[in-house]
Amino acid sequence: MHGKSLVILSLLISVFSSAVYAQAEPIKPVLADANPWAQIAQTDLTYIYQTVKANHPGAIDDQNLYFSQWLEQGYREGLARAKKATSLQDVTNSLSYFVAGFADGHFGIAFNQHPDMQSWAGIGIEKQFQDYKVYYTAEDWGGRLPAVGAKLISCDNIAVDTMMNEHILKYRFNNNQLNARKVSYAKKLLIDDKIGEFTRPNSCVFESKGEQTAFSLHWQKIDRNDLYQTLTPVALPKEFSIDEFTPKHYWVRLPSFYPSGADETKLQAMIMALAGLRDAELVVFDVRGNGGGSSQWGQDLMSSLYGKAYIAQVMQNNPDNSYAMWRASEDNHAYLVSLKPMLIRQFGADSDITTSFLQTTLDMRQAIDNQQSLVKEALPKNSQALQAAVNRHQTEKSLYQGSTILLTDKSCGSACLDFADLSLSIPQLIHAGQETSADTVYMDVRAINLPSKLGAFSLAQKVYRDRKRGHNQSFVPQYQFNGSMTDTQGLQHWVLSLIAQE
């Protein structure tokens, strides 16, 4: 798994942070045209296209031709849309359509401005397994609403699956095979947030107790933040923590693998503390909401609990022969150079991730000087020594004998998926919760501002070869929770019942 040692920044935490990558100030477009929106849209779209061509491995990847094909096709289609732009919404939709076509969690776009008011039908929808169901209805909405638990069948004679695929995913993540995205966007089915070509339906058919009933929809304006609070009444805890929720049963909360500030120290302390939990009966690794970060954190967590030699043996017994190729470019090289202080601070100068990173930075410089387009990610300095130690001890025993549960939800992506790769290779570990997200073979993103300064997009810089986990492949838990994934207390009762069944 050496290819997973370098920093893998998730879209959720890095894509729009100016601290992640300091780039040159983009040139502002001149807005003298009679239709400035069309000019802005074309300038931003062309900038994304050219940046991807120069820096993204997918642009020259002959093993994943879909990327370069959509790069050209999507650019043509996007330009046609951009030329017709007459509003800010047209601009953002043109760019969103282009980016969504890659269906890549590491290639995203976000905008700095959003409409303060959105239109809503007063009905909260969530995806439960194969169905879209009502989980909330507004009070005093001024019209008849379906019962909580009713299943959404269609709206204006358009099947709900078609609504999701054509109206929602097309401008957000244009891949109708990934369930986690449908779970994430289910609420959008009856919200008009001005993204895409959304046409508000007049009526919808819901099924309850075996009977289908048509309901006229009453759309009302609502503050965007109020709507979010209404449909998400309980937020996931953002703190890194270890809690003993019953005697000898520990809940390890890992909201991300990209800690900053005080969270770095807290996560490092948690890693040390796990070595003291080896007499526990149960350890739950709670990665709800974890969109990724650096995969090194996950490996360090497991090594502390189970023992470093045992985890090394697990990795050897489940060989991952993948390797990574970085796109060699001046901008990518500058990004790698900028990350050196952070890696040394978080993991130490002699850590695997840091030594691999430093060598890859040097190798990329040489590749650029030699006009090579790709450079192989370097092996960690300590990998050979660790491999030799494992070979001498083929029957390392785990220092932890209790039960372990990996609790995931729809947000688990990037380095969180790497953590799942490692976790699920540990014998007897239980995977529970909700199906994860997925990622493509393109990794390690940096954020880049649009010339218009309307927002930013994320750019991946390396590609995996021979990765065991497939392209946009998710993990489906052994035990799936049929309830709210924000209900921590309910989940704790549930995992205790799972252990009782084992």
Short mmCIF file of C-alpha atoms in Angstrom, two decimals:
data_model
loop_
_atom_site.label_atom_id
_atom_site.label_comp_id
_atom_site.label_asym_id
_atom_site.label_seq_id
_atom_site.Cartn_x
_atom_site.Cartn_y
_atom_site.Cartn_z
CA MET A 1 0.00 0.00 0.00
CA HIS A 2 2.97 2.30 -0.38
CA GLY A 3 1.13 4.35 -2.98
CA LYS A 4 -1.24 5.63 -0.33
CA SER A 5 1.37 7.22 1.90
CA LEU A 6 1.35 10.70 0.41
CA VAL A 7 -1.21 13.26 1.37
CA ILE A 8 -4.69 12.64 -0.09
CA LEU A 9 -6.83 15.70 0.40
CA SER A 10 -10.55 15.26 0.19
CA LEU A 11 -12.80 17.55 -1.75
CA LEU A 12 -14.71 18.39 1.38
CA ILE A 13 -11.74 19.84 3.23
CA SER A 14 -9.29 21.16 0.74
CA VAL A 15 -10.98 22.23 -2.39
CA PHE A 16 -11.74 25.81 -1.46
CA SER A 17 -9.24 26.66 1.25
CA SER A 18 -6.81 29.39 0.29
CA ALA A 19 -4.42 28.00 2.88
CA VAL A 20 -4.05 24.73 1.01
CA TYR A 21 -2.40 26.14 -2.06
CA ALA A 22 -1.22 29.67 -2.66
CA GLN A 23 -1.48 30.29 -6.38
CA ALA A 24 -0.78 33.31 -8.52
CA GLU A 25 -3.55 35.87 -8.57
CA PRO A 26 -5.80 35.03 -11.54
CA ILE A 27 -6.41 37.68 -14.15
CA LYS A 28 -9.82 39.31 -13.90
CA PRO A 29 -11.79 39.16 -17.14
CA VAL A 30 -12.57 42.47 -18.80
CA LEU A 31 -16.32 42.95 -18.67
CA ALA A 32 -16.78 45.38 -21.50
CA ASP A 33 -18.87 43.00 -23.56
CA ALA A 34 -22.57 43.72 -23.95
CA ASN A 35 -23.20 40.35 -22.28
CA PRO A 36 -20.59 40.06 -19.51
CA TRP A 37 -22.07 36.81 -18.18
CA ALA A 38 -21.25 34.93 -21.37
CA GLN A 39 -17.71 36.29 -21.28
CA ILE A 40 -17.24 35.32 -17.63
CA ALA A 41 -18.58 31.82 -18.27
CA GLN A 42 -16.32 31.26 -21.28
CA THR A 43 -13.24 32.66 -19.50
CA ASP A 44 -13.72 30.49 -16.41
CA LEU A 45 -14.56 27.37 -18.41
CA THR A 46 -11.53 27.78 -20.67
CA TYR A 47 -9.30 28.35 -17.64
CA ILE A 48 -10.49 25.08 -16.03
CA TYR A 49 -10.01 23.22 -19.32
CA GLN A 50 -6.50 24.55 -19.90
CA THR A 51 -5.44 23.97 -16.29
CA VAL A 52 -6.63 20.37 -16.45
CA LYS A 53 -4.85 19.81 -19.76
CA ALA A 54 -1.58 21.08 -18.29
CA ASN A 55 -1.71 19.51 -14.79
CA HIS A 56 -4.18 16.63 -14.45
CA PRO A 57 -2.98 13.06 -15.15
CA GLY A 58 -6.35 12.20 -16.68
CA ALA A 59 -5.69 14.48 -19.63
CA ILE A 60 -2.90 12.16 -20.82
CA ASP A 61 -4.12 8.87 -19.29
CA ASP A 62 -4.41 6.17 -21.95
CA GLN A 63 -5.76 3.68 -19.40
CA ASN A 64 -8.84 5.74 -18.50
CA LEU A 65 -9.91 7.26 -21.78
CA TYR A 66 -13.27 8.42 -20.44
CA PHE A 67 -11.51 11.35 -18.77
CA SER A 68 -9.83 12.82 -21.83
CA GLN A 69 -12.93 12.11 -23.92
CA TRP A 70 -15.21 14.05 -21.57
CA LEU A 71 -12.57 16.75 -21.21
CA GLU A 72 -12.98 17.54 -24.91
CA GLN A 73 -16.68 16.73 -25.29
CA GLY A 74 -17.65 18.46 -22.06
CA TYR A 75 -15.64 21.52 -22.99
CA ARG A 76 -17.42 21.80 -26.33
CA GLU A 77 -20.83 21.35 -24.72
CA GLY A 78 -19.92 23.67 -21.87
CA LEU A 79 -18.78 26.41 -24.25
CA ALA A 80 -22.06 26.19 -26.13
CA ARG A 81 -23.87 26.72 -22.84
CA ALA A 82 -21.47 29.45 -21.72
CA LYS A 83 -22.00 31.50 -24.89
CA LYS A 84 -25.71 31.67 -24.08
CA ALA A 85 -25.23 32.75 -20.45
CA THR A 86 -27.24 35.82 -19.47
CA SER A 87 -27.10 35.55 -15.67
CA LEU A 88 -24.93 34.42 -12.78
CA GLN A 89 -26.98 31.23 -12.58
CA ASP A 90 -26.20 30.49 -16.22
CA VAL A 91 -22.50 30.92 -15.49
CA THR A 92 -22.47 28.57 -12.52
CA ASN A 93 -24.62 26.02 -14.34
CA SER A 94 -22.27 25.99 -17.34
CA LEU A 95 -19.28 25.31 -15.11
CA SER A 96 -21.13 22.82 -12.91
CA TYR A 97 -22.30 20.84 -15.93
CA PHE A 98 -18.72 20.50 -17.21
CA VAL A 99 -17.24 19.45 -13.88
CA ALA A 100 -20.11 17.10 -12.98
CA GLY A 101 -19.53 15.17 -16.20
CA PHE A 102 -16.27 13.75 -14.83
CA ALA A 103 -18.17 12.15 -11.91
CA ASP A 104 -15.08 12.38 -9.76
CA GLY A 105 -15.12 13.18 -6.06
CA HIS A 106 -11.67 14.77 -6.41
CA PHE A 107 -12.76 17.08 -9.21
CA GLY A 108 -15.34 19.47 -7.84
CA ILE A 109 -16.35 23.09 -8.02
CA ALA A 110 -17.94 25.40 -5.47
CA PHE A 111 -19.04 28.99 -5.64
CA ASN A 112 -18.68 31.81 -3.18
CA GLN A 113 -22.21 33.10 -3.58
CA HIS A 114 -25.51 31.26 -3.28
CA PRO A 115 -29.08 32.52 -3.39
CA ASP A 116 -30.15 33.49 0.12
CA MET A 117 -33.64 32.22 -0.57
CA GLN A 118 -34.58 28.85 -2.01
CA SER A 119 -37.92 27.37 -2.97
CA TRP A 120 -39.16 24.29 -1.13
CA ALA A 121 -42.24 22.10 -1.29
CA GLY A 122 -42.37 21.57 2.48
CA ILE A 123 -41.36 17.90 2.23
CA GLY A 124 -38.08 16.36 3.34
CA ILE A 125 -36.97 13.38 1.24
CA GLU A 126 -34.25 10.85 2.08
CA LYS A 127 -33.08 7.70 0.32
CA GLN A 128 -33.54 4.53 2.33
CA PHE A 129 -32.01 1.59 0.50
CA GLN A 130 -33.82 1.60 -2.89
CA ASP A 131 -36.64 3.98 -2.00
CA TYR A 132 -37.01 7.73 -1.61
CA LYS A 133 -39.12 8.37 1.47
CA VAL A 134 -40.62 11.28 3.35
CA TYR A 135 -38.84 11.84 6.66
CA TYR A 136 -40.10 15.34 7.42
CA THR A 137 -43.06 17.54 6.62
CA ALA A 138 -43.42 21.21 7.45
CA GLU A 139 -46.14 22.43 9.79
CA ASP A 140 -48.81 24.89 8.60
CA TRP A 141 -47.63 24.66 5.01
CA GLY A 142 -50.97 25.62 3.54
CA GLY A 143 -51.69 22.40 1.73
CA ARG A 144 -52.05 18.67 2.19
CA LEU A 145 -48.74 16.85 2.62
CA PRO A 146 -47.89 13.12 2.48
CA ALA A 147 -47.34 11.16 5.67
CA VAL A 148 -43.87 10.64 7.07
CA GLY A 149 -42.67 7.29 5.74
CA ALA A 150 -44.51 7.60 2.43
CA LYS A 151 -42.53 6.62 -0.66
CA LEU A 152 -42.05 9.14 -3.47
CA ILE A 153 -43.04 7.50 -6.78
CA SER A 154 -43.06 10.29 -9.38
CA CYS A 155 -43.62 13.99 -9.99
CA ASP A 156 -45.49 15.32 -13.03
CA ASN A 157 -45.40 11.78 -14.45
CA ILE A 158 -41.59 11.64 -14.22
CA ALA A 159 -40.29 8.66 -12.22
CA VAL A 160 -38.24 9.58 -9.17
CA ASP A 161 -35.15 7.76 -10.49
CA THR A 162 -35.31 9.82 -13.68
CA MET A 163 -35.67 12.98 -11.62
CA MET A 164 -32.55 12.10 -9.68
CA ASN A 165 -30.48 11.14 -12.71
CA GLU A 166 -31.54 13.94 -15.07
CA HIS A 167 -32.41 16.86 -12.80
CA ILE A 168 -30.07 16.42 -9.86
CA LEU A 169 -26.96 14.37 -10.72
CA LYS A 170 -26.44 15.90 -14.14
CA TYR A 171 -25.20 19.14 -12.58
CA ARG A 172 -23.61 17.70 -9.44
CA PHE A 173 -22.11 14.26 -10.08
CA ASN A 174 -23.15 12.73 -13.38
CA ASN A 175 -22.94 9.06 -12.44
CA ASN A 176 -26.19 7.26 -11.66
CA GLN A 177 -24.47 4.11 -10.37
CA LEU A 178 -23.07 5.52 -7.12
CA ASN A 179 -25.67 5.18 -4.38
CA ALA A 180 -23.91 7.47 -1.90
CA ARG A 181 -24.44 10.45 -4.18
CA LYS A 182 -28.14 9.72 -4.45
CA VAL A 183 -28.34 9.50 -0.67
CA SER A 184 -26.54 12.84 -0.38
CA TYR A 185 -28.75 14.62 -2.90
CA ALA A 186 -32.14 13.05 -2.08
CA LYS A 187 -33.28 16.22 -0.26
CA LYS A 188 -32.75 18.18 -3.48
CA LEU A 189 -35.60 16.38 -5.24
CA LEU A 190 -38.13 18.85 -3.85
CA ILE A 191 -35.86 21.89 -3.42
CA ASP A 192 -35.23 24.50 -6.11
CA ASP A 193 -31.73 25.80 -5.32
CA LYS A 194 -31.12 27.22 -8.80
CA ILE A 195 -28.60 24.53 -9.70
CA GLY A 196 -29.21 22.95 -13.10
CA GLU A 197 -32.32 23.08 -15.22
CA PHE A 198 -34.72 22.35 -12.39
CA THR A 199 -38.40 22.67 -13.20
CA ARG A 200 -40.59 22.72 -10.13
CA PRO A 201 -43.17 19.91 -10.36
CA ASN A 202 -46.80 20.76 -9.75
CA SER A 203 -47.75 17.46 -8.16
CA CYS A 204 -46.15 14.24 -6.93
CA VAL A 205 -47.41 10.73 -6.31
CA PHE A 206 -46.59 9.11 -2.98
CA GLU A 207 -47.25 5.57 -1.81
CA SER A 208 -48.31 4.83 1.75
CA LYS A 209 -49.74 1.60 3.14
CA GLY A 210 -49.94 0.14 -0.35
CA GLU A 211 -51.95 3.01 -1.83
CA GLN A 212 -50.70 5.70 -4.21
CA THR A 213 -51.99 9.24 -3.85
CA ALA A 214 -51.26 12.40 -5.83
CA PHE A 215 -50.45 15.55 -3.86
CA SER A 216 -50.42 19.07 -5.25
CA LEU A 217 -47.20 20.84 -4.30
CA HIS A 218 -47.12 24.26 -2.69
CA TRP A 219 -43.78 25.94 -3.25
CA GLN A 220 -42.62 28.60 -0.81
CA LYS A 221 -39.50 30.70 -0.42
CA ILE A 222 -37.33 29.86 2.59
CA ASP A 223 -33.97 31.09 3.83
CA ARG A 224 -31.21 28.74 2.72
CA ASN A 225 -29.73 28.39 6.21
CA ASP A 226 -33.13 27.90 7.82
CA LEU A 227 -33.90 25.16 5.31
CA TYR A 228 -30.64 23.39 6.10
CA GLN A 229 -31.35 23.55 9.83
CA THR A 230 -34.88 22.27 9.26
CA LEU A 231 -33.82 19.27 7.20
CA THR A 232 -30.67 18.55 9.23
CA PRO A 233 -31.78 19.06 12.85
CA VAL A 234 -28.88 17.07 14.31
CA ALA A 235 -25.35 17.75 13.09
CA LEU A 236 -22.53 15.24 13.32
CA PRO A 237 -20.03 15.92 16.11
CA LYS A 238 -16.93 17.62 14.69
CA GLU A 239 -14.61 16.92 17.62
CA PHE A 240 -11.91 14.25 17.63
CA SER A 241 -12.56 12.15 20.71
CA ILE A 242 -12.42 8.78 22.45
CA ASP A 243 -15.39 8.04 24.71
CA GLU A 244 -16.11 4.99 26.85
CA PHE A 245 -19.83 4.72 26.10
CA THR A 246 -20.23 1.56 28.20
CA PRO A 247 -17.58 -0.17 30.32
CA LYS A 248 -14.69 -1.35 28.12
CA HIS A 249 -16.54 -0.22 24.97
CA TYR A 250 -14.91 2.77 23.25
CA TRP A 251 -16.19 5.15 20.59
CA VAL A 252 -13.37 6.70 18.53
CA ARG A 253 -14.71 9.75 16.70
CA LEU A 254 -12.76 10.62 13.54
CA PRO A 255 -14.57 13.44 11.67
CA SER A 256 -11.72 13.78 9.14
CA PHE A 257 -8.17 12.77 8.36
CA TYR A 258 -7.15 16.36 7.72
CA PRO A 259 -6.77 17.91 11.16
CA SER A 260 -5.53 21.44 11.58
CA GLY A 261 -4.43 23.52 14.54
CA ALA A 262 -5.33 22.00 17.89
CA ASP A 263 -6.93 19.00 16.17
CA GLU A 264 -3.50 17.84 15.00
CA THR A 265 -2.34 17.55 18.59
CA LYS A 266 -5.60 15.92 19.62
CA LEU A 267 -5.41 13.27 16.90
CA GLN A 268 -1.79 12.53 17.72
CA ALA A 269 -2.79 12.08 21.38
CA MET A 270 -5.63 9.76 20.33
CA ILE A 271 -3.19 7.59 18.41
CA MET A 272 -1.04 7.28 21.53
CA ALA A 273 -4.11 6.57 23.68
CA LEU A 274 -5.26 3.66 21.51
CA ALA A 275 -2.26 1.64 22.67
CA GLY A 276 -3.80 1.81 26.13
CA LEU A 277 -7.11 0.32 24.95
CA ARG A 278 -5.78 -3.10 24.04
CA ASP A 279 -7.78 -4.70 26.87
CA ALA A 280 -11.04 -3.20 25.58
CA GLU A 281 -13.94 -5.42 24.59
CA LEU A 282 -15.00 -3.18 21.69
CA VAL A 283 -13.53 -0.27 19.75
CA VAL A 284 -15.74 1.56 17.25
CA PHE A 285 -14.02 3.75 14.66
CA ASP A 286 -16.66 6.33 13.78
CA VAL A 287 -15.82 7.97 10.43
CA ARG A 288 -19.22 9.52 9.74
CA GLY A 289 -18.75 12.67 7.69
CA ASN A 290 -15.08 11.88 7.08
CA GLY A 291 -14.29 12.98 3.53
CA GLY A 292 -10.59 12.11 3.77
CA GLY A 293 -7.29 13.86 4.31
CA SER A 294 -4.06 11.91 4.77
CA SER A 295 -4.22 8.13 4.80
CA GLN A 296 -1.20 8.03 7.10
CA TRP A 297 -3.44 8.92 10.06
CA GLY A 298 -5.55 5.81 9.55
CA GLN A 299 -2.54 3.53 9.35
CA ASP A 300 -1.10 5.07 12.52
CA LEU A 301 -4.39 4.56 14.37
CA MET A 302 -4.58 0.88 13.52
CA SER A 303 -0.88 0.31 14.23
CA SER A 304 -1.30 1.81 17.69
CA LEU A 305 -4.25 -0.40 18.60
CA TYR A 306 -3.18 -3.69 17.01
CA GLY A 307 0.60 -3.23 16.98
CA LYS A 308 2.76 -1.95 14.15
CA ALA A 309 4.21 -5.36 13.24
CA TYR A 310 0.75 -6.95 13.13
CA ILE A 311 -0.66 -4.26 10.84
CA ALA A 312 2.42 -4.59 8.61
CA GLN A 313 1.70 -8.32 8.43
CA VAL A 314 -1.95 -7.67 7.59
CA MET A 315 -0.84 -5.43 4.75
CA GLN A 316 1.60 -8.09 3.52
CA ASN A 317 -1.09 -10.80 3.65
CA ASN A 318 -3.41 -8.57 1.64
CA PRO A 319 -0.94 -7.21 -0.90
CA ASP A 320 -1.82 -4.08 -2.77
CA ASN A 321 0.44 -3.87 -5.79
CA SER A 322 -0.84 -0.47 -6.79
CA TYR A 323 1.47 2.43 -7.44
CA ALA A 324 0.92 6.07 -8.24
CA MET A 325 2.07 8.27 -11.10
CA TRP A 326 2.15 12.03 -10.59
CA ARG A 327 1.57 14.48 -13.42
CA ALA A 328 4.83 16.40 -13.72
CA SER A 329 4.22 20.14 -14.02
CA GLU A 330 5.59 23.32 -12.52
CA ASP A 331 2.37 24.07 -10.64
CA ASN A 332 2.11 20.55 -9.21
CA HIS A 333 5.74 20.71 -8.14
CA ALA A 334 5.17 24.04 -6.41
CA TYR A 335 2.25 22.49 -4.51
CA LEU A 336 4.39 19.59 -3.31
CA VAL A 337 7.08 21.97 -2.12
CA SER A 338 4.49 23.98 -0.20
CA LEU A 339 3.32 20.91 1.76
CA LYS A 340 6.72 19.97 3.21
CA PRO A 341 6.40 21.94 6.50
CA MET A 342 2.95 20.49 7.21
CA LEU A 343 4.08 16.90 6.70
CA ILE A 344 7.11 17.30 8.93
CA ARG A 345 4.97 18.93 11.63
CA GLN A 346 2.25 16.27 11.53
CA PHE A 347 4.23 13.06 10.97
CA GLY A 348 7.91 13.84 11.52
CA ALA A 349 10.84 14.22 9.12
CA ASP A 350 11.68 10.48 9.15
CA SER A 351 8.13 9.16 8.70
CA ASP A 352 7.21 7.07 5.69
CA ILE A 353 4.89 9.72 4.31
CA THR A 354 7.47 12.49 4.61
CA THR A 355 10.40 10.56 3.12
CA SER A 356 8.23 9.37 0.24
CA PHE A 357 6.98 12.91 -0.32
CA LEU A 358 10.44 14.46 -0.30
CA GLN A 359 11.81 11.96 -2.80
CA THR A 360 8.77 12.34 -5.07
CA THR A 361 9.27 16.11 -5.04
CA LEU A 362 12.88 15.67 -6.18
CA ASP A 363 11.88 13.10 -8.80
CA MET A 364 9.22 15.42 -10.19
CA ARG A 365 11.74 18.22 -10.57
CA GLN A 366 13.96 15.91 -12.58
CA ALA A 367 11.04 14.71 -14.69
CA ILE A 368 10.07 18.30 -15.54
CA ASP A 369 13.66 19.10 -16.51
CA ASN A 370 13.70 15.99 -18.73
CA GLN A 371 10.29 16.91 -20.25
CA GLN A 372 8.63 13.78 -18.88
CA SER A 373 4.88 13.98 -18.30
CA LEU A 374 4.56 11.49 -15.43
CA VAL A 375 6.73 10.52 -12.47
CA LYS A 376 6.33 7.49 -10.21
CA GLU A 377 5.61 8.09 -6.54
CA ALA A 378 8.64 7.14 -4.44
CA LEU A 379 8.69 4.29 -1.97
CA PRO A 380 8.98 5.30 1.69
CA LYS A 381 12.54 5.11 3.02
CA ASN A 382 11.53 2.73 5.81
CA SER A 383 9.46 0.33 3.72
CA GLN A 384 12.26 -2.16 3.02
CA ALA A 385 13.32 -2.35 6.66
CA LEU A 386 9.73 -2.94 7.77
CA GLN A 387 9.24 -5.58 5.07
CA ALA A 388 12.33 -7.43 6.28
CA ALA A 389 11.05 -7.35 9.86
CA VAL A 390 7.70 -8.78 8.77
CA ASN A 391 9.40 -11.53 6.81
CA ARG A 392 11.24 -12.61 9.96
CA HIS A 393 7.98 -12.81 11.94
CA GLN A 394 5.36 -14.43 9.76
CA THR A 395 2.98 -15.14 12.66
CA GLU A 396 2.75 -11.81 14.43
CA LYS A 397 -0.15 -11.76 16.89
CA SER A 398 -2.44 -8.83 17.39
CA LEU A 399 -1.82 -6.92 20.60
CA TYR A 400 -5.57 -6.23 20.72
CA GLN A 401 -8.02 -9.12 21.09
CA GLY A 402 -11.33 -7.30 21.34
CA SER A 403 -13.94 -6.60 18.68
CA THR A 404 -13.67 -3.73 16.22
CA ILE A 405 -16.34 -1.97 14.20
CA LEU A 406 -15.80 0.45 11.34
CA LEU A 407 -18.82 2.76 11.20
CA THR A 408 -19.20 4.55 7.87
CA ASP A 409 -21.71 6.76 6.13
CA LYS A 410 -22.22 8.22 2.66
CA SER A 411 -19.42 10.77 3.14
CA CYS A 412 -16.54 8.32 3.51
CA GLY A 413 -14.23 9.09 0.60
CA SER A 414 -10.60 9.50 -0.39
CA ALA A 415 -8.32 8.73 2.60
CA CYS A 416 -11.36 7.47 4.50
CA LEU A 417 -11.71 4.79 1.82
CA ASP A 418 -8.02 3.98 2.24
CA PHE A 419 -8.76 3.53 5.94
CA ALA A 420 -11.61 1.20 4.98
CA ASP A 421 -9.25 -0.73 2.67
CA LEU A 422 -6.92 -1.35 5.60
CA SER A 423 -9.64 -1.91 8.20
CA LEU A 424 -11.55 -4.47 6.15
CA SER A 425 -8.38 -6.51 5.64
CA ILE A 426 -8.12 -7.04 9.43
CA PRO A 427 -9.61 -10.42 10.42
CA GLN A 428 -12.99 -10.32 12.23
CA LEU A 429 -13.39 -6.55 11.89
CA ILE A 430 -17.04 -5.62 11.35
CA HIS A 431 -18.21 -3.00 8.85
CA ALA A 432 -21.47 -1.33 9.83
CA GLY A 433 -23.53 1.77 9.10
CA GLN A 434 -24.16 3.15 5.64
CA GLU A 435 -22.66 2.52 2.21
CA THR A 436 -19.59 4.66 1.63
CA SER A 437 -18.89 7.11 -1.12
CA ALA A 438 -16.31 6.21 -3.77
CA ASP A 439 -13.44 7.75 -5.65
CA THR A 440 -11.77 7.43 -8.99
CA VAL A 441 -8.10 6.60 -9.50
CA TYR A 442 -7.22 10.32 -9.52
CA MET A 443 -5.98 11.63 -6.18
CA ASP A 444 -4.14 14.35 -4.24
CA VAL A 445 -5.98 17.52 -5.01
CA ARG A 446 -5.17 21.18 -4.76
CA ALA A 447 -7.59 24.08 -4.92
CA ILE A 448 -7.49 26.67 -7.69
CA ASN A 449 -9.43 29.94 -7.82
CA LEU A 450 -11.46 30.81 -10.89
CA PRO A 451 -10.36 33.91 -12.86
CA SER A 452 -13.73 35.52 -12.08
CA LYS A 453 -13.21 34.84 -8.36
CA LEU A 454 -16.72 33.42 -8.28
CA GLY A 455 -15.38 30.25 -6.70
CA ALA A 456 -12.75 27.54 -6.95
CA PHE A 457 -12.27 24.05 -8.33
CA SER A 458 -10.20 21.08 -7.20
CA LEU A 459 -7.53 19.45 -9.33
CA ALA A 460 -6.12 15.95 -8.82
CA GLN A 461 -2.42 15.49 -9.53
CA LYS A 462 -1.74 11.75 -9.50
CA VAL A 463 -3.26 8.55 -10.84
CA TYR A 464 -3.20 5.07 -9.33
CA ARG A 465 -2.23 2.05 -11.36
CA ASP A 466 -3.38 -1.49 -10.50
CA ARG A 467 -5.40 -0.36 -7.49
CA LYS A 468 -7.30 -3.24 -5.92
CA ARG A 469 -10.38 -1.13 -5.20
CA GLY A 470 -12.18 -0.35 -8.42
CA HIS A 471 -12.92 2.95 -10.11
CA ASN A 472 -15.76 4.66 -8.19
CA GLN A 473 -16.30 1.49 -6.14
CA SER A 474 -17.98 1.91 -2.76
CA PHE A 475 -18.07 -0.35 0.29
CA VAL A 476 -21.41 -1.80 1.37
CA PRO A 477 -21.47 -2.61 5.11
CA GLN A 478 -22.01 -6.08 6.43
CA TYR A 479 -24.69 -4.52 8.66
CA GLN A 480 -26.67 -1.54 7.33
CA PHE A 481 -28.35 0.86 9.72
CA ASN A 482 -31.98 1.63 8.90
CA GLY A 483 -32.18 4.91 10.74
CA SER A 484 -30.66 8.36 10.96
CA MET A 485 -26.88 8.32 10.68
CA THR A 486 -26.74 11.44 12.87
CA ASP A 487 -28.33 9.59 15.81
CA THR A 488 -25.17 8.74 17.76
CA GLN A 489 -27.00 7.31 20.77
CA GLY A 490 -29.17 5.13 18.55
CA LEU A 491 -26.09 3.90 16.70
CA GLN A 492 -24.36 3.04 19.96
CA HIS A 493 -27.31 0.91 21.08
CA TRP A 494 -27.35 -0.70 17.62
CA VAL A 495 -23.65 -1.65 17.56
CA LEU A 496 -23.99 -3.21 21.01
CA SER A 497 -26.79 -5.40 19.62
CA LEU A 498 -24.55 -6.37 16.71
CA ILE A 499 -21.80 -7.50 19.07
CA ALA A 500 -24.35 -9.52 21.04
CA GLN A 501 -25.27 -11.35 17.82
CA GLU A 502 -21.68 -12.21 16.88
#
